[in-house]
mmCIF file of C-alpha atoms in Angstrom:
data_model
loop_
_atom_site.group_PDB
_atom_site.id
_atom_site.type_symbol
_atom_site.label_atom_id
_atom_site.label_comp_id
_atom_site.label_asym_id
_atom_site.label_seq_id
_atom_site.Cartn_x
_atom_site.Cartn_y
_atom_site.Cartn_z
ATOM 1 C CA MET A 267 0.055 0.005 -0.001
ATOM 2 C CA VAL A 268 2.876 2.369 0.838
ATOM 3 C CA ARG A 269 4.590 1.633 -2.150
ATOM 4 C CA GLU A 270 1.499 2.167 -4.266
ATOM 5 C CA ASP A 271 1.168 5.660 -2.913
ATOM 6 C CA ARG A 272 4.565 6.548 -3.332
ATOM 7 C CA ILE A 273 4.353 5.373 -7.131
ATOM 8 C CA ARG A 274 1.007 7.557 -7.281
ATOM 9 C CA LYS A 275 2.794 10.492 -5.921
ATOM 10 C CA GLU A 276 5.943 10.051 -8.355
ATOM 11 C CA GLN A 277 3.385 10.117 -11.215
ATOM 12 C CA ASP A 278 2.002 13.351 -10.246
ATOM 13 C CA ILE A 279 5.347 15.058 -10.166
ATOM 14 C CA ASN A 280 6.449 17.449 -12.949
ATOM 15 C CA PRO A 281 9.790 18.547 -12.188
ATOM 16 C CA PHE A 282 9.385 22.098 -14.157
ATOM 17 C CA THR A 283 6.382 22.933 -11.980
ATOM 18 C CA ASP A 284 6.724 21.123 -8.706
ATOM 19 C CA ILE A 285 10.541 22.057 -7.887
ATOM 20 C CA TRP A 286 9.232 25.570 -6.587
ATOM 21 C CA LEU A 287 7.276 24.167 -3.726
ATOM 22 C CA ARG A 288 7.815 20.244 -3.659
ATOM 23 C CA THR A 289 11.464 20.606 -4.039
ATOM 24 C CA ARG A 290 12.782 17.617 -2.075
ATOM 25 C CA GLU A 291 10.138 15.253 -3.394
ATOM 26 C CA THR A 292 10.976 16.458 -6.906
ATOM 27 C CA VAL A 293 14.749 16.235 -6.494
ATOM 28 C CA ARG A 294 14.362 12.660 -5.195
ATOM 29 C CA PHE A 295 12.147 11.842 -8.334
ATOM 30 C CA VAL A 296 14.768 13.132 -10.743
ATOM 31 C CA ILE A 297 17.712 11.238 -8.971
ATOM 32 C CA GLU A 298 15.912 8.040 -9.055
ATOM 33 C CA ARG A 299 13.715 8.220 -12.105
ATOM 34 C CA LYS A 300 15.079 10.486 -14.616
ATOM 35 C CA SER A 301 17.815 9.385 -17.212
ATOM 36 C CA ALA A 302 21.159 11.144 -18.308
ATOM 37 C CA GLN A 303 19.399 12.525 -21.254
ATOM 38 C CA TYR A 304 16.901 14.399 -19.113
ATOM 39 C CA ILE A 305 19.846 15.993 -17.065
ATOM 40 C CA ILE A 306 21.563 16.914 -20.322
ATOM 41 C CA LEU A 307 18.275 18.897 -21.271
ATOM 42 C CA LEU A 308 18.333 20.590 -18.140
ATOM 43 C CA ILE A 309 21.966 21.555 -18.628
ATOM 44 C CA VAL A 310 21.520 22.922 -22.096
ATOM 45 C CA LEU A 311 18.376 25.196 -20.911
ATOM 46 C CA THR A 312 19.825 26.240 -17.717
ATOM 47 C CA GLY A 313 23.166 26.992 -19.534
ATOM 48 C CA PHE A 314 21.340 29.153 -22.211
ATOM 49 C CA ALA A 315 19.389 30.943 -19.309
ATOM 50 C CA SER A 316 22.429 31.614 -17.389
ATOM 51 C CA GLY A 317 24.296 32.717 -20.695
ATOM 52 C CA LEU A 318 21.559 35.168 -21.344
ATOM 53 C CA ILE A 319 21.658 36.632 -17.959
ATOM 54 C CA GLY A 320 25.398 36.951 -18.383
ATOM 55 C CA LEU A 321 24.929 39.012 -21.317
ATOM 56 C CA MET A 322 22.881 41.547 -19.670
ATOM 57 C CA ASN A 323 23.997 45.223 -19.320
ATOM 58 C CA ASN A 324 27.588 44.291 -20.455
ATOM 59 C CA ARG A 325 27.453 44.580 -24.391
ATOM 60 C CA SER A 326 26.806 47.131 -26.761
ATOM 61 C CA ALA A 327 23.275 47.860 -27.700
ATOM 62 C CA GLU A 328 24.364 47.484 -31.278
ATOM 63 C CA MET A 329 24.953 43.494 -30.514
ATOM 64 C CA SER A 330 22.356 41.393 -32.657
ATOM 65 C CA PRO A 331 20.153 39.496 -30.541
ATOM 66 C CA TRP A 332 20.381 36.449 -32.775
ATOM 67 C CA ALA A 333 24.149 36.709 -32.564
ATOM 68 C CA ALA A 334 23.677 36.741 -28.588
ATOM 69 C CA PHE A 335 21.388 33.788 -28.906
ATOM 70 C CA PHE A 336 24.017 31.920 -30.808
ATOM 71 C CA GLN A 337 26.693 32.822 -28.453
ATOM 72 C CA VAL A 338 25.000 31.551 -25.425
ATOM 73 C CA LEU A 339 23.380 28.506 -27.192
ATOM 74 C CA ILE A 340 26.797 27.209 -27.540
ATOM 75 C CA GLY A 341 28.861 28.774 -24.590
ATOM 76 C CA GLY A 342 26.100 28.602 -22.072
ATOM 77 C CA PRO A 343 25.516 24.910 -21.627
ATOM 78 C CA ILE A 344 29.360 24.201 -21.864
ATOM 79 C CA GLY A 345 29.850 26.588 -19.137
ATOM 80 C CA SER A 346 26.945 25.166 -16.900
ATOM 81 C CA ALA A 347 28.070 21.738 -17.344
ATOM 82 C CA PHE A 348 31.665 22.369 -16.259
ATOM 83 C CA GLY A 349 30.128 24.338 -13.197
ATOM 84 C CA TYR A 350 27.938 21.268 -12.347
ATOM 85 C CA PHE A 351 30.731 18.834 -12.629
ATOM 86 C CA ILE A 352 33.090 21.049 -10.338
ATOM 87 C CA GLY A 353 30.117 21.905 -8.040
ATOM 88 C CA ALA A 354 28.847 18.318 -7.735
ATOM 89 C CA ALA A 355 32.260 17.277 -6.699
ATOM 90 C CA ILE A 356 32.680 19.878 -4.128
ATOM 91 C CA LEU A 357 29.165 19.542 -2.451
ATOM 92 C CA THR A 358 29.584 15.814 -2.448
ATOM 93 C CA LEU A 359 32.802 16.116 -0.291
ATOM 94 C CA VAL A 360 31.519 19.026 1.909
ATOM 95 C CA GLY A 361 28.370 17.058 2.653
ATOM 96 C CA ARG A 362 30.500 14.455 4.199
ATOM 97 C CA LEU A 363 31.114 16.759 7.206
ATOM 98 C CA PHE A 364 27.561 16.617 7.686
ATOM 99 C CA LYS A 365 27.160 12.826 7.158
ATOM 100 C CA GLY A 366 25.753 13.278 3.733
ATOM 101 C CA LYS A 367 25.043 10.335 1.940
ATOM 102 C CA ALA A 368 24.892 11.562 -1.535
ATOM 103 C CA THR A 369 27.057 10.036 -4.468
ATOM 104 C CA TYR A 370 28.673 12.152 -7.024
ATOM 105 C CA GLN A 371 25.967 11.047 -9.657
ATOM 106 C CA GLU A 372 23.254 12.007 -7.350
ATOM 107 C CA MET A 373 24.475 15.364 -6.604
ATOM 108 C CA PHE A 374 25.244 15.842 -10.340
ATOM 109 C CA LYS A 375 21.573 15.329 -11.114
ATOM 110 C CA ALA A 376 20.451 17.509 -8.139
ATOM 111 C CA LEU A 377 22.361 20.619 -9.163
ATOM 112 C CA PRO A 378 20.663 21.022 -12.498
ATOM 113 C CA THR A 379 17.207 20.183 -11.197
ATOM 114 C CA ALA A 380 17.691 22.828 -8.614
ATOM 115 C CA GLN A 381 18.173 25.464 -11.441
ATOM 116 C CA ILE A 382 14.831 24.823 -13.043
ATOM 117 C CA PRO A 383 13.413 28.141 -12.220
ATOM 118 C CA GLN A 384 16.080 29.795 -14.062
ATOM 119 C CA ILE A 385 14.432 28.195 -17.119
ATOM 120 C CA TRP A 386 11.138 29.942 -16.529
ATOM 121 C CA LEU A 387 13.111 33.029 -17.172
ATOM 122 C CA LEU A 388 14.016 32.080 -20.730
ATOM 123 C CA PRO A 389 10.851 33.263 -22.505
ATOM 124 C CA LEU A 390 11.157 36.680 -20.568
ATOM 125 C CA LEU A 391 14.758 37.197 -21.355
ATOM 126 C CA ILE A 392 14.470 36.276 -25.155
ATOM 127 C CA ILE A 393 11.266 38.592 -25.398
ATOM 128 C CA TRP A 394 13.188 41.291 -23.735
ATOM 129 C CA ALA A 395 16.235 40.942 -25.837
ATOM 130 C CA LEU A 396 14.306 40.921 -28.969
ATOM 131 C CA THR A 397 12.025 43.754 -28.322
ATOM 132 C CA SER A 398 14.019 46.142 -26.191
ATOM 133 C CA PRO A 399 17.852 45.301 -27.001
ATOM 134 C CA GLU A 400 18.957 48.931 -26.236
ATOM 135 C CA THR A 401 18.151 48.274 -22.613
ATOM 136 C CA PHE A 402 18.790 44.438 -22.370
ATOM 137 C CA PHE A 403 22.555 44.873 -23.840
ATOM 138 C CA ALA A 404 23.134 48.458 -22.414
ATOM 139 C CA ASP A 405 25.491 49.185 -19.568
ATOM 140 C CA ARG A 406 23.274 49.175 -16.365
ATOM 141 C CA MET A 407 23.960 52.730 -15.489
ATOM 142 C CA GLU A 408 22.288 53.940 -18.745
ATOM 143 C CA VAL A 409 19.228 52.337 -18.312
ATOM 144 C CA GLU A 410 18.859 52.628 -14.421
ATOM 145 C CA GLY A 411 15.199 53.663 -13.750
ATOM 146 C CA ASN A 412 13.892 52.520 -17.173
ATOM 147 C CA PRO A 413 10.538 50.620 -16.233
ATOM 148 C CA ILE A 414 11.404 47.533 -18.070
ATOM 149 C CA THR A 415 14.755 47.274 -16.391
ATOM 150 C CA VAL A 416 13.198 47.719 -13.011
ATOM 151 C CA ILE A 417 10.567 45.161 -13.508
ATOM 152 C CA MET A 418 12.958 42.224 -14.845
ATOM 153 C CA SER A 419 15.350 43.274 -12.124
ATOM 154 C CA ILE A 420 12.879 42.605 -9.312
ATOM 155 C CA VAL A 421 11.535 39.365 -11.148
ATOM 156 C CA MET A 422 14.954 38.114 -11.441
ATOM 157 C CA ALA A 423 15.994 38.954 -8.207
ATOM 158 C CA ALA A 424 12.887 37.141 -6.818
ATOM 159 C CA VAL A 425 13.664 34.074 -8.797
ATOM 160 C CA SER A 426 17.406 33.846 -7.880
ATOM 161 C CA ILE A 427 16.756 34.226 -4.128
ATOM 162 C CA TRP A 428 13.974 31.344 -4.295
ATOM 163 C CA THR A 429 16.434 29.246 -6.470
ATOM 164 C CA PHE A 430 19.046 29.598 -3.715
ATOM 165 C CA VAL A 431 16.580 28.338 -1.257
ATOM 166 C CA ILE A 432 15.984 25.368 -3.589
ATOM 167 C CA VAL A 433 19.561 24.580 -4.130
ATOM 168 C CA CYS A 434 19.843 24.363 -0.392
ATOM 169 C CA LYS A 435 16.863 22.065 -0.065
ATOM 170 C CA ALA A 436 18.112 20.048 -3.336
ATOM 171 C CA VAL A 437 21.661 19.427 -1.596
ATOM 172 C CA GLY A 438 20.049 18.527 1.584
ATOM 173 C CA GLU A 439 17.755 15.959 -0.187
ATOM 174 C CA ALA A 440 20.663 14.721 -2.257
ATOM 175 C CA HIS A 441 22.483 14.066 1.083
ATOM 176 C CA GLN A 442 19.447 12.763 2.857
ATOM 177 C CA VAL A 443 20.140 15.648 5.350
ATOM 178 C CA SER A 444 18.154 18.735 6.664
ATOM 179 C CA SER A 445 17.813 21.561 4.352
ATOM 180 C CA TRP A 446 19.468 23.847 6.997
ATOM 181 C CA LYS A 447 22.380 21.405 6.705
ATOM 182 C CA GLY A 448 22.019 21.806 2.961
ATOM 183 C CA PHE A 449 22.518 25.568 3.243
ATOM 184 C CA PHE A 450 25.588 25.111 5.347
ATOM 185 C CA ILE A 451 27.001 22.769 2.577
ATOM 186 C CA VAL A 452 26.365 25.177 -0.007
ATOM 187 C CA VAL A 453 27.582 28.325 1.971
ATOM 188 C CA ILE A 454 30.870 26.837 3.320
ATOM 189 C CA PRO A 455 32.613 26.502 -0.106
ATOM 190 C CA GLY A 456 31.922 29.953 -1.044
ATOM 191 C CA VAL A 457 32.926 31.410 2.255
ATOM 192 C CA ILE A 458 36.363 29.476 1.764
ATOM 193 C CA ILE A 459 36.562 30.500 -1.901
ATOM 194 C CA GLY A 460 35.811 34.184 -0.576
ATOM 195 C CA ILE A 461 38.641 34.004 1.968
ATOM 196 C CA ILE A 462 41.263 32.576 -0.337
ATOM 197 C CA VAL A 463 40.422 35.526 -2.933
ATOM 198 C CA VAL A 464 40.671 38.250 -0.333
ATOM 199 C CA LEU A 465 43.878 36.669 0.799
ATOM 200 C CA ILE A 466 45.311 36.588 -2.869
ATOM 201 C CA ILE A 467 44.069 40.231 -3.258
ATOM 202 C CA PHE A 468 45.920 41.240 -0.059
ATOM 203 C CA VAL A 469 49.174 39.483 -1.081
ATOM 204 C CA LEU A 470 48.975 41.172 -4.379
ATOM 205 C CA PHE A 471 48.359 44.566 -3.231
ATOM 206 C CA ALA A 472 51.056 44.166 -0.433
ATOM 207 C CA SER A 473 53.696 42.831 -2.973
ATOM 208 C CA PHE A 474 52.664 45.934 -5.453
ATOM 209 C CA PHE A 475 53.333 48.399 -2.674
ATOM 210 C CA ASN A 476 56.669 46.911 -1.509
ATOM 211 C CA ILE A 477 57.979 47.288 -5.018
ATOM 212 C CA PHE A 478 57.695 51.235 -4.460
ATOM 213 C CA ASN A 479 59.473 51.054 -0.932
#
């Protein structure tokens, strides 16, 4: 009876909609039921979305939207795949500090699943780039206060914050620990990397000023 209920619940799960509020169930469903081809699809779509976001406000307004789409269609998924490969390894190892049980393969499936909310931004980003390239590609300071920019910034900020929450839950589910432990597993590598970067910058500045002593 319990098994039948579980199967029925799994059949009701749609990762593209349920990841928002049924995060842990959705991540477990993807880990256990979805194929490598499905994960590749997620990597391509999330890579395309992250690539478009990366082009915002740092290119000339003269840039063709179609050229931008071609650029991120190739480079976005490659960059995302690399990030997932490295991120899965780091989060799998850090999770061991919290008695996490995730394998590398499970974590690799969990990470792109947690980024599904970014895919929902794709239609908005594409429409924005096509209809108003002068605000999409322009320098951020030049379009500050523009209604389109303000609205999209709010939407993207909200999605980014909730995506972070989803990532923490997804990592916790992959490791079969609490979401709070998932939070620390996600944050600790970032803190360590931040400290290393600060130390490197400090050393470089110290070396630079010593040259003039």
